[in-house]
Amino acid sequence: MGLKGFVEGGIASIVAGSSTHPLDLIKVRMQLQGESHVPNPSVQVYRPALAVNSAAGNVSISQIVSQPRVGPISIGARIIQSEGVAALFSGVSATILRQTLYSTTRMGLYDILKNKWTDKESGNLPLASKIAAGLIAGGVGAAVGNPADVAMVRMQADGRLPIDQRRNYKSVIDALGQMTKQEGVGSLWRGSALTVNRAMIVTASQLATYDQIKEMILEKGVMSDGIGTHVTASFAAGFVASVASNPVDVIKTRVMNMKVAPGAVPPYSGALDCALKTVRAEGPMALYKGFIPTISRQGPFTVVLFVTLEQVRKLLKDF
């Protein structure tokens, strides 16, 4: 039963991650907007009334307002114009590896804990227990998949750098190899504390919400156990996970993407430093940068994840 849960969760996660990768890439690019230490800050676009400092010093409100607001559609169009359609799938190999390591682990472990803690007589599992199972499963999965997560963020963000400063990783294997050689093995777990925190929040909110909403729909007889129920519960789970995880996701993205030259002082000394600098320079709402693509990606991702999972379970029910 335990191994089966890992296989089912792994297949569903890889399908969902690969199919929604372009939305995830756009989300990462949006989350990196406004960083003051970027190589060419003049090309960075600040959100009106939020950015208050730049690399050169203070920026007046009039200067900020004059900057156009760039949304997910505009960013997607710019990526296609400047880098080509294929650029929307930059880092997809890292996404597949990440889903294989991280999501397979969290989905399988959550399934084990859920079955172990469910009351055998009533068949019920309290919401608090579902959340606890999600927290544990998410934390373990993130620790296992962090190297692929770092590689994925860097490969997705590479196109925004000047050509002479791009990392130009050929694949996730090349990315992991270069990171180990140039920055040490420790770089593979850069931002791991943030990754673990985010994964715990996402897994607990996403999986627990899906199970809870699905149970409520079936208990009240609103719908039968079919695609309609799965899609409805999935959208609810995706929304809750997006709201809960976006601030941590922004900080995680920036910490993982930062370039640290030998002997130079890192742009951020840690997660707290990154959060403080981000809020100080861009305002508190900067922690929700990329929220539209986050929820636009999290919604479809969660739907594809759970609909695929339910279908895979039906296919493998006799095994």
PDB file of C-alpha atoms in Angstrom:
ATOM      1  CA  MET A   1       0.000   0.000   0.000  1.00  0.00           C
ATOM      2  CA  GLY A   2       2.813   2.389   0.885  1.00  0.00           C
ATOM      3  CA  LEU A   3       4.829   1.870  -2.302  1.00  0.00           C
ATOM      4  CA  LYS A   4       1.694   2.114  -4.419  1.00  0.00           C
ATOM      5  CA  GLY A   5       0.955   5.549  -2.969  1.00  0.00           C
ATOM      6  CA  PHE A   6       4.414   6.777  -3.987  1.00  0.00           C
ATOM      7  CA  VAL A   7       3.981   5.486  -7.554  1.00  0.00           C
ATOM      8  CA  GLU A   8       0.506   6.993  -7.943  1.00  0.00           C
ATOM      9  CA  GLY A   9       1.555  10.338  -6.500  1.00  0.00           C
ATOM     10  CA  GLY A  10       4.742  10.418  -8.572  1.00  0.00           C
ATOM     11  CA  ILE A  11       2.973   9.821 -11.889  1.00  0.00           C
ATOM     12  CA  ALA A  12       0.301  12.427 -11.155  1.00  0.00           C
ATOM     13  CA  SER A  13       2.866  15.011  -9.997  1.00  0.00           C
ATOM     14  CA  ILE A  14       5.112  14.633 -13.054  1.00  0.00           C
ATOM     15  CA  VAL A  15       2.129  15.029 -15.414  1.00  0.00           C
ATOM     16  CA  ALA A  16       0.862  18.089 -13.511  1.00  0.00           C
ATOM     17  CA  GLY A  17       4.290  19.727 -13.147  1.00  0.00           C
ATOM     18  CA  SER A  18       5.260  19.312 -16.800  1.00  0.00           C
ATOM     19  CA  SER A  19       1.943  20.551 -18.181  1.00  0.00           C
ATOM     20  CA  THR A  20       1.899  23.738 -16.064  1.00  0.00           C
ATOM     21  CA  HIS A  21       5.641  24.536 -16.290  1.00  0.00           C
ATOM     22  CA  PRO A  22       5.258  27.716 -18.420  1.00  0.00           C
ATOM     23  CA  LEU A  23       2.991  29.271 -15.759  1.00  0.00           C
ATOM     24  CA  ASP A  24       5.546  28.429 -13.082  1.00  0.00           C
ATOM     25  CA  LEU A  25       8.320  30.060 -15.124  1.00  0.00           C
ATOM     26  CA  ILE A  26       6.294  33.271 -15.502  1.00  0.00           C
ATOM     27  CA  LYS A  27       5.632  33.240 -11.755  1.00  0.00           C
ATOM     28  CA  VAL A  28       9.383  33.024 -11.022  1.00  0.00           C
ATOM     29  CA  ARG A  29      10.163  35.920 -13.389  1.00  0.00           C
ATOM     30  CA  MET A  30       7.505  38.067 -11.696  1.00  0.00           C
ATOM     31  CA  GLN A  31       8.803  37.238  -8.228  1.00  0.00           C
ATOM     32  CA  LEU A  32      12.283  38.442  -9.212  1.00  0.00           C
ATOM     33  CA  GLN A  33      11.056  41.846 -10.411  1.00  0.00           C
ATOM     34  CA  GLY A  34      12.302  44.757  -8.357  1.00  0.00           C
ATOM     35  CA  GLU A  35      15.436  43.209  -6.877  1.00  0.00           C
ATOM     36  CA  SER A  36      17.915  46.019  -6.287  1.00  0.00           C
ATOM     37  CA  HIS A  37      21.088  43.957  -6.847  1.00  0.00           C
ATOM     38  CA  VAL A  38      20.268  42.712 -10.349  1.00  0.00           C
ATOM     39  CA  PRO A  39      22.997  43.226 -12.974  1.00  0.00           C
ATOM     40  CA  ASN A  40      20.912  45.656 -15.026  1.00  0.00           C
ATOM     41  CA  PRO A  41      18.389  47.265 -12.671  1.00  0.00           C
ATOM     42  CA  SER A  42      17.208  49.690 -15.325  1.00  0.00           C
ATOM     43  CA  VAL A  43      15.286  46.901 -17.006  1.00  0.00           C
ATOM     44  CA  GLN A  44      13.513  45.922 -13.799  1.00  0.00           C
ATOM     45  CA  VAL A  45       9.922  47.065 -13.571  1.00  0.00           C
ATOM     46  CA  TYR A  46       8.536  48.207 -10.230  1.00  0.00           C
ATOM     47  CA  ARG A  47       4.917  47.946  -9.284  1.00  0.00           C
ATOM     48  CA  PRO A  48       3.296  51.372  -8.767  1.00  0.00           C
ATOM     49  CA  ALA A  49       3.229  52.643  -5.173  1.00  0.00           C
ATOM     50  CA  LEU A  50       5.197  49.645  -3.894  1.00  0.00           C
ATOM     51  CA  ALA A  51       8.874  50.151  -4.825  1.00  0.00           C
ATOM     52  CA  VAL A  52      10.575  52.879  -2.815  1.00  0.00           C
ATOM     53  CA  ASN A  53      14.279  52.269  -3.343  1.00  0.00           C
ATOM     54  CA  SER A  54      16.494  51.338  -6.265  1.00  0.00           C
ATOM     55  CA  ALA A  55      20.141  50.338  -6.554  1.00  0.00           C
ATOM     56  CA  ALA A  56      21.010  53.962  -7.266  1.00  0.00           C
ATOM     57  CA  GLY A  57      19.168  55.366  -4.280  1.00  0.00           C
ATOM     58  CA  ASN A  58      15.726  56.691  -3.470  1.00  0.00           C
ATOM     59  CA  VAL A  59      13.087  56.744  -6.177  1.00  0.00           C
ATOM     60  CA  SER A  60      10.324  59.322  -6.128  1.00  0.00           C
ATOM     61  CA  ILE A  61       6.690  58.305  -6.243  1.00  0.00           C
ATOM     62  CA  SER A  62       6.307  60.020  -9.622  1.00  0.00           C
ATOM     63  CA  GLN A  63       9.195  57.972 -11.006  1.00  0.00           C
ATOM     64  CA  ILE A  64       7.634  54.780  -9.681  1.00  0.00           C
ATOM     65  CA  VAL A  65       4.188  55.533 -11.064  1.00  0.00           C
ATOM     66  CA  SER A  66       5.690  56.291 -14.478  1.00  0.00           C
ATOM     67  CA  GLN A  67       6.898  52.707 -14.718  1.00  0.00           C
ATOM     68  CA  PRO A  68       4.396  50.466 -16.529  1.00  0.00           C
ATOM     69  CA  ARG A  69       2.916  47.603 -14.569  1.00  0.00           C
ATOM     70  CA  VAL A  70       3.944  44.277 -16.032  1.00  0.00           C
ATOM     71  CA  GLY A  71       1.566  41.364 -15.561  1.00  0.00           C
ATOM     72  CA  PRO A  72       1.843  37.663 -16.352  1.00  0.00           C
ATOM     73  CA  ILE A  73       0.513  37.985 -19.915  1.00  0.00           C
ATOM     74  CA  SER A  74       2.992  40.777 -20.725  1.00  0.00           C
ATOM     75  CA  ILE A  75       5.864  38.822 -19.233  1.00  0.00           C
ATOM     76  CA  GLY A  76       4.875  35.707 -21.153  1.00  0.00           C
ATOM     77  CA  ALA A  77       4.721  37.710 -24.395  1.00  0.00           C
ATOM     78  CA  ARG A  78       8.128  39.280 -23.717  1.00  0.00           C
ATOM     79  CA  ILE A  79       9.681  35.894 -23.036  1.00  0.00           C
ATOM     80  CA  ILE A  80       8.346  34.570 -26.355  1.00  0.00           C
ATOM     81  CA  GLN A  81       9.493  37.691 -28.257  1.00  0.00           C
ATOM     82  CA  SER A  82      12.993  37.848 -26.795  1.00  0.00           C
ATOM     83  CA  GLU A  83      13.784  34.191 -26.090  1.00  0.00           C
ATOM     84  CA  GLY A  84      11.394  32.185 -28.241  1.00  0.00           C
ATOM     85  CA  VAL A  85       8.467  29.886 -27.426  1.00  0.00           C
ATOM     86  CA  ALA A  86      10.823  27.130 -26.235  1.00  0.00           C
ATOM     87  CA  ALA A  87      11.978  29.449 -23.425  1.00  0.00           C
ATOM     88  CA  LEU A  88       8.629  28.893 -21.689  1.00  0.00           C
ATOM     89  CA  PHE A  89       9.884  25.380 -20.992  1.00  0.00           C
ATOM     90  CA  SER A  90      13.307  26.429 -19.701  1.00  0.00           C
ATOM     91  CA  GLY A  91      14.155  24.190 -16.768  1.00  0.00           C
ATOM     92  CA  VAL A  92      11.453  21.610 -17.508  1.00  0.00           C
ATOM     93  CA  SER A  93      14.001  18.825 -16.938  1.00  0.00           C
ATOM     94  CA  ALA A  94      14.553  20.210 -13.437  1.00  0.00           C
ATOM     95  CA  THR A  95      10.778  20.307 -12.906  1.00  0.00           C
ATOM     96  CA  ILE A  96      10.498  16.629 -13.822  1.00  0.00           C
ATOM     97  CA  LEU A  97      13.342  15.724 -11.457  1.00  0.00           C
ATOM     98  CA  ARG A  98      11.835  17.904  -8.722  1.00  0.00           C
ATOM     99  CA  GLN A  99       8.438  16.252  -9.050  1.00  0.00           C
ATOM    100  CA  THR A 100      10.092  12.822  -9.097  1.00  0.00           C
ATOM    101  CA  LEU A 101      11.922  13.525  -5.836  1.00  0.00           C
ATOM    102  CA  TYR A 102       9.805  16.048  -3.938  1.00  0.00           C
ATOM    103  CA  SER A 103       6.221  15.328  -4.953  1.00  0.00           C
ATOM    104  CA  THR A 104       6.588  11.564  -5.113  1.00  0.00           C
ATOM    105  CA  THR A 105       7.916  11.614  -1.551  1.00  0.00           C
ATOM    106  CA  ARG A 106       5.299  13.984  -0.145  1.00  0.00           C
ATOM    107  CA  MET A 107       2.339  12.305  -1.858  1.00  0.00           C
ATOM    108  CA  GLY A 108       3.428   8.812  -0.854  1.00  0.00           C
ATOM    109  CA  LEU A 109       4.265   9.739   2.728  1.00  0.00           C
ATOM    110  CA  TYR A 110       1.008  11.684   3.141  1.00  0.00           C
ATOM    111  CA  ASP A 111      -0.908   8.626   1.923  1.00  0.00           C
ATOM    112  CA  ILE A 112       0.895   6.392   4.435  1.00  0.00           C
ATOM    113  CA  LEU A 113       0.269   8.743   7.369  1.00  0.00           C
ATOM    114  CA  LYS A 114      -3.347   9.323   6.367  1.00  0.00           C
ATOM    115  CA  ASN A 115      -4.074   5.584   6.231  1.00  0.00           C
ATOM    116  CA  LYS A 116      -2.234   4.974   9.486  1.00  0.00           C
ATOM    117  CA  TRP A 117      -4.060   7.708  11.407  1.00  0.00           C
ATOM    118  CA  THR A 118      -7.551   7.112   9.988  1.00  0.00           C
ATOM    119  CA  ASP A 119      -9.964   5.604  12.487  1.00  0.00           C
ATOM    120  CA  LYS A 120     -10.494   2.009  11.389  1.00  0.00           C
ATOM    121  CA  GLU A 121     -14.075   1.831  12.627  1.00  0.00           C
ATOM    122  CA  SER A 122     -15.497   5.122  11.381  1.00  0.00           C
ATOM    123  CA  GLY A 123     -13.073   5.641   8.500  1.00  0.00           C
ATOM    124  CA  ASN A 124     -12.736   9.301   9.513  1.00  0.00           C
ATOM    125  CA  LEU A 125      -9.599  11.411   9.844  1.00  0.00           C
ATOM    126  CA  PRO A 126      -9.852  14.793  11.619  1.00  0.00           C
ATOM    127  CA  LEU A 127      -8.755  17.889   9.685  1.00  0.00           C
ATOM    128  CA  ALA A 128      -5.995  18.533  12.235  1.00  0.00           C
ATOM    129  CA  SER A 129      -4.533  15.092  11.525  1.00  0.00           C
ATOM    130  CA  LYS A 130      -4.652  15.731   7.774  1.00  0.00           C
ATOM    131  CA  ILE A 131      -2.799  19.000   8.281  1.00  0.00           C
ATOM    132  CA  ALA A 132      -0.211  17.290  10.488  1.00  0.00           C
ATOM    133  CA  ALA A 133       0.303  14.577   7.867  1.00  0.00           C
ATOM    134  CA  GLY A 134       0.748  17.270   5.218  1.00  0.00           C
ATOM    135  CA  LEU A 135       3.281  19.185   7.291  1.00  0.00           C
ATOM    136  CA  ILE A 136       5.413  16.093   7.873  1.00  0.00           C
ATOM    137  CA  ALA A 137       5.159  14.813   4.299  1.00  0.00           C
ATOM    138  CA  GLY A 138       5.900  18.228   2.802  1.00  0.00           C
ATOM    139  CA  GLY A 139       8.948  18.807   4.982  1.00  0.00           C
ATOM    140  CA  VAL A 140      10.514  15.437   4.178  1.00  0.00           C
ATOM    141  CA  GLY A 141       9.754  15.765   0.464  1.00  0.00           C
ATOM    142  CA  ALA A 142      11.284  19.239   0.256  1.00  0.00           C
ATOM    143  CA  ALA A 143      14.510  18.138   1.944  1.00  0.00           C
ATOM    144  CA  VAL A 144      14.855  15.352  -0.629  1.00  0.00           C
ATOM    145  CA  GLY A 145      14.034  17.520  -3.646  1.00  0.00           C
ATOM    146  CA  ASN A 146      15.827  20.797  -2.798  1.00  0.00           C
ATOM    147  CA  PRO A 147      18.735  20.378  -5.292  1.00  0.00           C
ATOM    148  CA  ALA A 148      16.298  20.013  -8.184  1.00  0.00           C
ATOM    149  CA  ASP A 149      14.313  23.001  -6.850  1.00  0.00           C
ATOM    150  CA  VAL A 150      17.410  25.254  -6.876  1.00  0.00           C
ATOM    151  CA  ALA A 151      18.296  24.111 -10.392  1.00  0.00           C
ATOM    152  CA  MET A 152      14.732  24.708 -11.598  1.00  0.00           C
ATOM    153  CA  VAL A 153      14.586  28.278 -10.246  1.00  0.00           C
ATOM    154  CA  ARG A 154      17.947  29.167 -11.799  1.00  0.00           C
ATOM    155  CA  MET A 155      17.104  27.672 -15.183  1.00  0.00           C
ATOM    156  CA  GLN A 156      13.755  29.472 -15.245  1.00  0.00           C
ATOM    157  CA  ALA A 157      15.316  32.820 -14.257  1.00  0.00           C
ATOM    158  CA  ASP A 158      18.370  32.654 -16.542  1.00  0.00           C
ATOM    159  CA  GLY A 159      16.722  34.392 -19.485  1.00  0.00           C
ATOM    160  CA  ARG A 160      16.242  37.641 -17.557  1.00  0.00           C
ATOM    161  CA  LEU A 161      20.020  38.119 -17.122  1.00  0.00           C
ATOM    162  CA  PRO A 162      22.307  39.865 -19.655  1.00  0.00           C
ATOM    163  CA  ILE A 163      23.619  37.332 -22.180  1.00  0.00           C
ATOM    164  CA  ASP A 164      27.194  37.485 -20.859  1.00  0.00           C
ATOM    165  CA  GLN A 165      26.038  36.748 -17.311  1.00  0.00           C
ATOM    166  CA  ARG A 166      23.694  33.838 -17.955  1.00  0.00           C
ATOM    167  CA  ARG A 167      24.511  30.468 -16.463  1.00  0.00           C
ATOM    168  CA  ASN A 168      23.394  28.621 -19.608  1.00  0.00           C
ATOM    169  CA  TYR A 169      22.777  25.276 -17.933  1.00  0.00           C
ATOM    170  CA  LYS A 170      22.167  22.637 -20.609  1.00  0.00           C
ATOM    171  CA  SER A 171      20.044  20.397 -18.391  1.00  0.00           C
ATOM    172  CA  VAL A 172      19.263  19.746 -14.747  1.00  0.00           C
ATOM    173  CA  ILE A 173      22.229  17.347 -14.544  1.00  0.00           C
ATOM    174  CA  ASP A 174      24.533  20.031 -15.979  1.00  0.00           C
ATOM    175  CA  ALA A 175      23.087  22.581 -13.529  1.00  0.00           C
ATOM    176  CA  LEU A 176      23.695  20.359 -10.506  1.00  0.00           C
ATOM    177  CA  GLY A 177      27.211  19.554 -11.739  1.00  0.00           C
ATOM    178  CA  GLN A 178      28.182  23.190 -12.309  1.00  0.00           C
ATOM    179  CA  MET A 179      26.713  24.306  -8.996  1.00  0.00           C
ATOM    180  CA  THR A 180      28.669  21.630  -7.136  1.00  0.00           C
ATOM    181  CA  LYS A 181      31.894  22.483  -8.961  1.00  0.00           C
ATOM    182  CA  GLN A 182      31.651  26.276  -8.752  1.00  0.00           C
ATOM    183  CA  GLU A 183      29.828  26.841  -5.452  1.00  0.00           C
ATOM    184  CA  GLY A 184      30.249  23.618  -3.506  1.00  0.00           C
ATOM    185  CA  VAL A 185      27.833  20.865  -2.537  1.00  0.00           C
ATOM    186  CA  GLY A 186      26.195  23.177   0.000  1.00  0.00           C
ATOM    187  CA  SER A 187      24.766  25.297  -2.838  1.00  0.00           C
ATOM    188  CA  LEU A 188      22.446  22.408  -3.733  1.00  0.00           C
ATOM    189  CA  TRP A 189      20.637  23.008  -0.452  1.00  0.00           C
ATOM    190  CA  ARG A 190      20.634  26.805  -0.637  1.00  0.00           C
ATOM    191  CA  GLY A 191      17.323  28.077   0.652  1.00  0.00           C
ATOM    192  CA  SER A 192      16.455  24.617   1.972  1.00  0.00           C
ATOM    193  CA  ALA A 193      14.888  26.025   5.130  1.00  0.00           C
ATOM    194  CA  LEU A 194      12.571  28.109   2.965  1.00  0.00           C
ATOM    195  CA  THR A 195      11.873  25.181   0.667  1.00  0.00           C
ATOM    196  CA  VAL A 196      10.936  22.997   3.627  1.00  0.00           C
ATOM    197  CA  ASN A 197       8.719  25.704   5.155  1.00  0.00           C
ATOM    198  CA  ARG A 198       6.973  26.360   1.849  1.00  0.00           C
ATOM    199  CA  ALA A 199       6.508  22.654   1.140  1.00  0.00           C
ATOM    200  CA  MET A 200       5.031  22.072   4.584  1.00  0.00           C
ATOM    201  CA  ILE A 201       2.565  24.932   4.045  1.00  0.00           C
ATOM    202  CA  VAL A 202       1.671  23.877   0.481  1.00  0.00           C
ATOM    203  CA  THR A 203       1.290  20.183   1.256  1.00  0.00           C
ATOM    204  CA  ALA A 204      -0.701  20.721   4.434  1.00  0.00           C
ATOM    205  CA  SER A 205      -3.056  23.255   2.822  1.00  0.00           C
ATOM    206  CA  GLN A 206      -3.315  21.553  -0.573  1.00  0.00           C
ATOM    207  CA  LEU A 207      -3.758  17.888   0.350  1.00  0.00           C
ATOM    208  CA  ALA A 208      -5.742  18.482   3.540  1.00  0.00           C
ATOM    209  CA  THR A 209      -8.091  20.949   1.799  1.00  0.00           C
ATOM    210  CA  TYR A 210      -8.648  18.582  -1.121  1.00  0.00           C
ATOM    211  CA  ASP A 211      -9.504  15.658   1.127  1.00  0.00           C
ATOM    212  CA  GLN A 212     -11.710  17.780   3.397  1.00  0.00           C
ATOM    213  CA  ILE A 213     -13.678  19.452   0.571  1.00  0.00           C
ATOM    214  CA  LYS A 214     -14.062  16.150  -1.266  1.00  0.00           C
ATOM    215  CA  GLU A 215     -15.423  14.475   1.887  1.00  0.00           C
ATOM    216  CA  MET A 216     -17.857  17.351   2.512  1.00  0.00           C
ATOM    217  CA  ILE A 217     -19.185  17.223  -1.067  1.00  0.00           C
ATOM    218  CA  LEU A 218     -19.718  13.461  -0.900  1.00  0.00           C
ATOM    219  CA  GLU A 219     -21.217  13.479   2.613  1.00  0.00           C
ATOM    220  CA  LYS A 220     -23.759  16.189   1.715  1.00  0.00           C
ATOM    221  CA  GLY A 221     -24.574  14.500  -1.584  1.00  0.00           C
ATOM    222  CA  VAL A 222     -23.829  17.618  -3.628  1.00  0.00           C
ATOM    223  CA  MET A 223     -22.089  15.555  -6.309  1.00  0.00           C
ATOM    224  CA  SER A 224     -21.024  11.970  -6.828  1.00  0.00           C
ATOM    225  CA  ASP A 225     -17.429  10.775  -6.633  1.00  0.00           C
ATOM    226  CA  GLY A 226     -16.436  11.810 -10.160  1.00  0.00           C
ATOM    227  CA  ILE A 227     -14.591  14.427 -12.213  1.00  0.00           C
ATOM    228  CA  GLY A 228     -16.870  17.255 -11.035  1.00  0.00           C
ATOM    229  CA  THR A 229     -16.102  16.585  -7.373  1.00  0.00           C
ATOM    230  CA  HIS A 230     -12.388  16.182  -8.058  1.00  0.00           C
ATOM    231  CA  VAL A 231     -12.165  19.451 -10.026  1.00  0.00           C
ATOM    232  CA  THR A 232     -14.146  21.434  -7.430  1.00  0.00           C
ATOM    233  CA  ALA A 233     -12.067  20.159  -4.499  1.00  0.00           C
ATOM    234  CA  SER A 234      -8.882  20.706  -6.506  1.00  0.00           C
ATOM    235  CA  PHE A 235      -9.620  24.384  -7.254  1.00  0.00           C
ATOM    236  CA  ALA A 236     -10.382  25.033  -3.589  1.00  0.00           C
ATOM    237  CA  ALA A 237      -7.141  23.319  -2.577  1.00  0.00           C
ATOM    238  CA  GLY A 238      -5.136  25.292  -5.149  1.00  0.00           C
ATOM    239  CA  PHE A 239      -6.518  28.629  -3.944  1.00  0.00           C
ATOM    240  CA  VAL A 240      -5.822  27.916  -0.267  1.00  0.00           C
ATOM    241  CA  ALA A 241      -2.289  26.698  -1.061  1.00  0.00           C
ATOM    242  CA  SER A 242      -1.537  29.801  -3.170  1.00  0.00           C
ATOM    243  CA  VAL A 243      -2.637  32.280  -0.510  1.00  0.00           C
ATOM    244  CA  ALA A 244      -0.752  30.466   2.232  1.00  0.00           C
ATOM    245  CA  SER A 245       2.529  29.878   0.405  1.00  0.00           C
ATOM    246  CA  ASN A 246       3.144  32.902  -1.852  1.00  0.00           C
ATOM    247  CA  PRO A 247       5.170  35.050   0.621  1.00  0.00           C
ATOM    248  CA  VAL A 248       7.523  32.163   1.423  1.00  0.00           C
ATOM    249  CA  ASP A 249       7.737  31.322  -2.280  1.00  0.00           C
ATOM    250  CA  VAL A 250       8.891  34.858  -3.201  1.00  0.00           C
ATOM    251  CA  ILE A 251      11.676  34.793  -0.618  1.00  0.00           C
ATOM    252  CA  LYS A 252      12.663  31.246  -1.598  1.00  0.00           C
ATOM    253  CA  THR A 253      12.919  32.204  -5.257  1.00  0.00           C
ATOM    254  CA  ARG A 254      15.142  35.203  -4.550  1.00  0.00           C
ATOM    255  CA  VAL A 255      17.472  33.375  -2.171  1.00  0.00           C
ATOM    256  CA  MET A 256      17.899  30.445  -4.552  1.00  0.00           C
ATOM    257  CA  ASN A 257      18.482  32.664  -7.578  1.00  0.00           C
ATOM    258  CA  MET A 258      21.067  35.034  -6.052  1.00  0.00           C
ATOM    259  CA  LYS A 259      24.555  35.001  -7.543  1.00  0.00           C
ATOM    260  CA  VAL A 260      27.419  34.874  -5.060  1.00  0.00           C
ATOM    261  CA  ALA A 261      30.809  35.724  -6.561  1.00  0.00           C
ATOM    262  CA  PRO A 262      33.896  34.252  -4.834  1.00  0.00           C
ATOM    263  CA  GLY A 263      34.887  36.511  -1.944  1.00  0.00           C
ATOM    264  CA  ALA A 264      31.882  38.789  -2.429  1.00  0.00           C
ATOM    265  CA  VAL A 265      29.169  39.517   0.103  1.00  0.00           C
ATOM    266  CA  PRO A 266      25.915  37.690  -0.788  1.00  0.00           C
ATOM    267  CA  PRO A 267      22.948  39.945  -1.643  1.00  0.00           C
ATOM    268  CA  TYR A 268      21.037  38.236   1.173  1.00  0.00           C
ATOM    269  CA  SER A 269      22.492  36.719   4.324  1.00  0.00           C
ATOM    270  CA  GLY A 270      19.433  34.525   4.780  1.00  0.00           C
ATOM    271  CA  ALA A 271      15.676  34.256   4.526  1.00  0.00           C
ATOM    272  CA  LEU A 272      14.897  36.904   7.145  1.00  0.00           C
ATOM    273  CA  ASP A 273      17.369  39.350   5.594  1.00  0.00           C
ATOM    274  CA  CYS A 274      15.814  38.762   2.169  1.00  0.00           C
ATOM    275  CA  ALA A 275      12.308  39.317   3.542  1.00  0.00           C
ATOM    276  CA  LEU A 276      13.289  42.546   5.300  1.00  0.00           C
ATOM    277  CA  LYS A 277      15.148  43.943   2.281  1.00  0.00           C
ATOM    278  CA  THR A 278      12.281  43.021  -0.029  1.00  0.00           C
ATOM    279  CA  VAL A 279       9.648  44.686   2.162  1.00  0.00           C
ATOM    280  CA  ARG A 280      11.866  47.734   2.829  1.00  0.00           C
ATOM    281  CA  ALA A 281      12.647  48.261  -0.862  1.00  0.00           C
ATOM    282  CA  GLU A 282       9.381  47.262  -2.493  1.00  0.00           C
ATOM    283  CA  GLY A 283       6.701  47.326   0.183  1.00  0.00           C
ATOM    284  CA  PRO A 284       4.887  44.480   1.977  1.00  0.00           C
ATOM    285  CA  MET A 285       2.802  43.544  -1.051  1.00  0.00           C
ATOM    286  CA  ALA A 286       6.027  42.533  -2.797  1.00  0.00           C
ATOM    287  CA  LEU A 287       5.642  39.259  -0.894  1.00  0.00           C
ATOM    288  CA  TYR A 288       2.632  38.591  -3.109  1.00  0.00           C
ATOM    289  CA  LYS A 289       4.436  39.289  -6.367  1.00  0.00           C
ATOM    290  CA  GLY A 290       3.549  36.659  -8.902  1.00  0.00           C
ATOM    291  CA  PHE A 291       0.323  35.791  -7.070  1.00  0.00           C
ATOM    292  CA  ILE A 292      -1.798  35.853 -10.235  1.00  0.00           C
ATOM    293  CA  PRO A 293       0.464  33.397 -12.088  1.00  0.00           C
ATOM    294  CA  THR A 294       0.876  31.463  -8.844  1.00  0.00           C
ATOM    295  CA  ILE A 295      -2.840  30.871  -8.516  1.00  0.00           C
ATOM    296  CA  SER A 296      -3.178  30.559 -12.300  1.00  0.00           C
ATOM    297  CA  ARG A 297      -0.590  27.796 -12.142  1.00  0.00           C
ATOM    298  CA  GLN A 298      -1.596  26.321  -8.783  1.00  0.00           C
ATOM    299  CA  GLY A 299      -5.222  25.957  -9.884  1.00  0.00           C
ATOM    300  CA  PRO A 300      -4.533  23.976 -13.076  1.00  0.00           C
ATOM    301  CA  PHE A 301      -1.638  22.142 -11.408  1.00  0.00           C
ATOM    302  CA  THR A 302      -3.813  21.003  -8.521  1.00  0.00           C
ATOM    303  CA  VAL A 303      -6.670  20.019 -10.824  1.00  0.00           C
ATOM    304  CA  VAL A 304      -4.371  18.019 -13.125  1.00  0.00           C
ATOM    305  CA  LEU A 305      -2.620  16.537 -10.081  1.00  0.00           C
ATOM    306  CA  PHE A 306      -5.722  15.206  -8.336  1.00  0.00           C
ATOM    307  CA  VAL A 307      -7.726  14.289 -11.438  1.00  0.00           C
ATOM    308  CA  THR A 308      -4.718  12.345 -12.731  1.00  0.00           C
ATOM    309  CA  LEU A 309      -4.181  10.833  -9.281  1.00  0.00           C
ATOM    310  CA  GLU A 310      -7.771   9.615  -9.086  1.00  0.00           C
ATOM    311  CA  GLN A 311      -7.517   8.061 -12.569  1.00  0.00           C
ATOM    312  CA  VAL A 312      -4.169   6.417 -11.793  1.00  0.00           C
ATOM    313  CA  ARG A 313      -5.668   4.990  -8.597  1.00  0.00           C
ATOM    314  CA  LYS A 314      -8.470   3.423 -10.638  1.00  0.00           C
ATOM    315  CA  LEU A 315      -5.956   1.914 -13.072  1.00  0.00           C
ATOM    316  CA  LEU A 316      -3.779   0.519 -10.292  1.00  0.00           C
ATOM    317  CA  LYS A 317      -6.540  -0.525  -7.884  1.00  0.00           C
ATOM    318  CA  ASP A 318      -6.003  -4.217  -8.629  1.00  0.00           C
ATOM    319  CA  PHE A 319      -2.233  -4.069  -8.077  1.00  0.00           C
TER     320      PHE A 319
END
